[in-house]
XYZ file of C-alpha atoms in Angstrom:
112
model
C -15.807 4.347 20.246
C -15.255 2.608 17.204
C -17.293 -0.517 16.207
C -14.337 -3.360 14.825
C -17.185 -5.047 13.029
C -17.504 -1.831 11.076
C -16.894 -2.936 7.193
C -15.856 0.451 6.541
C -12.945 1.083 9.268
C -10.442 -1.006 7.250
C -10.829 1.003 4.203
C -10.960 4.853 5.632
C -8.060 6.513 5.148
C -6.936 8.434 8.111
C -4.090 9.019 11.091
C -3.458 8.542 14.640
C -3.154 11.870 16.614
C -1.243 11.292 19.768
C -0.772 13.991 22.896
C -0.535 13.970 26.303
C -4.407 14.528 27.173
C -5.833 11.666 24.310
C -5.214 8.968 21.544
C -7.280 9.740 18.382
C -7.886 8.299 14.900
C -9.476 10.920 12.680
C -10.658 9.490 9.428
C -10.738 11.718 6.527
C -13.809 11.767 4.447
C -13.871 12.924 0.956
C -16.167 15.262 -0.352
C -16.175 14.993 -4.455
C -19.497 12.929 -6.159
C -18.132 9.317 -6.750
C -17.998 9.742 -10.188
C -15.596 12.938 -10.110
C -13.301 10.990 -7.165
C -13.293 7.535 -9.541
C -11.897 9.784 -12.811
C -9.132 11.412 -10.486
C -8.105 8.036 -9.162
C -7.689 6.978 -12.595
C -6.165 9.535 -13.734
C -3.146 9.405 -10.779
C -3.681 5.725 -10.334
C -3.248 6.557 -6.531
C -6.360 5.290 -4.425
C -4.859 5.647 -0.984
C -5.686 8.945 0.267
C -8.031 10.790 -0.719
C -7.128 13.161 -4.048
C -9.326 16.233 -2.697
C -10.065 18.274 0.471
C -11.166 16.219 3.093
C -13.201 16.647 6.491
C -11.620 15.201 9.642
C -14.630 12.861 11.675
C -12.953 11.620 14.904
C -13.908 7.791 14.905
C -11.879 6.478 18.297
C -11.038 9.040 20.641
C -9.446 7.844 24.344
C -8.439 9.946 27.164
C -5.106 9.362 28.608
C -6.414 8.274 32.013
C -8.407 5.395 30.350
C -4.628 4.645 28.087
C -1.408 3.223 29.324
C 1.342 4.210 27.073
C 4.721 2.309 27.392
C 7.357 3.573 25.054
C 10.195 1.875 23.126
C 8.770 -1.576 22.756
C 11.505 -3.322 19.852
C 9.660 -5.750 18.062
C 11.177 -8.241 15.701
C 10.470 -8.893 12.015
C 11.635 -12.550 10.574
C 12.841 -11.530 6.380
C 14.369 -14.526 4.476
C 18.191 -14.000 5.522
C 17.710 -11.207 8.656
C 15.524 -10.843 11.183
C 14.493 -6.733 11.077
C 13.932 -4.674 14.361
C 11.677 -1.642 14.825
C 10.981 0.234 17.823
C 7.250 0.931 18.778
C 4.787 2.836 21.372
C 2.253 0.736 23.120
C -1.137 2.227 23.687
C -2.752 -0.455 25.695
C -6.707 0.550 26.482
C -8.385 -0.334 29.790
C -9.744 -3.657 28.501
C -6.392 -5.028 27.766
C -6.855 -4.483 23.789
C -4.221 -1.636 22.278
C -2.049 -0.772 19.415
C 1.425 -0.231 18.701
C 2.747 2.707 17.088
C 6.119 2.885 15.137
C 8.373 5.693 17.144
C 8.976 6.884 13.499
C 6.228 7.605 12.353
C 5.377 10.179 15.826
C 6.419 12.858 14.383
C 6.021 16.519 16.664
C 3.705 19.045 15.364
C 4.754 22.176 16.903
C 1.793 24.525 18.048
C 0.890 27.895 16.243
């Protein structure tokens, strides 16, 4: 399980991977010395994602029989002259903590 007072779990750049059998947040750590990484990120000015090959470290992984998942919760967004609506996934974990997961950005990864 992940530890929230972790300093470094805001800043790891990473994705949810959701099936049937488990939630999972893999975090992608970069492999290039600092100094190589900081001259790249100059150079593209894009510090998001990492600009080399990564390895995937699981750092939250939940089963689905410790996961309720309730789909197509619409949440709403107050903007300055309309109120925007986006549709979500719950993932609510057994101690009543969870996340929400934008239906749009679940996107199917067929098998090979």
């Amino acid at each position: 399980m992940v530890n929230p007072e972790d300093p470094e779990l805001e800043s790891s750049p990473g994705m949810w991977v959701v099936t049937d059998l488990r939630l999972r947040y893999l975090e992608f750590i970069p492999h290039l010395p600092e100094r190589i990484r900081a001259e790249a990120v100059a150079r593209t000015g894009y510090d998001h994602l990492p600009s080399e090959p990564v390895q995937p470290a699981t750092r939250l992984e939940v089963s689905s029989s410790e996961l309720q998942h309730t789909a197509g919760i619409t949440r709403q967004f107050g903007r300055r002259f309309k109120t925007r609506e986006a549709a979500y996934d719950r993932f609510t974990f057994a101690d009543g903590s969870g996340i929400d997961l934008r239906v749009d950005a679940l996107e199917p990864i067929n098998a090979l």
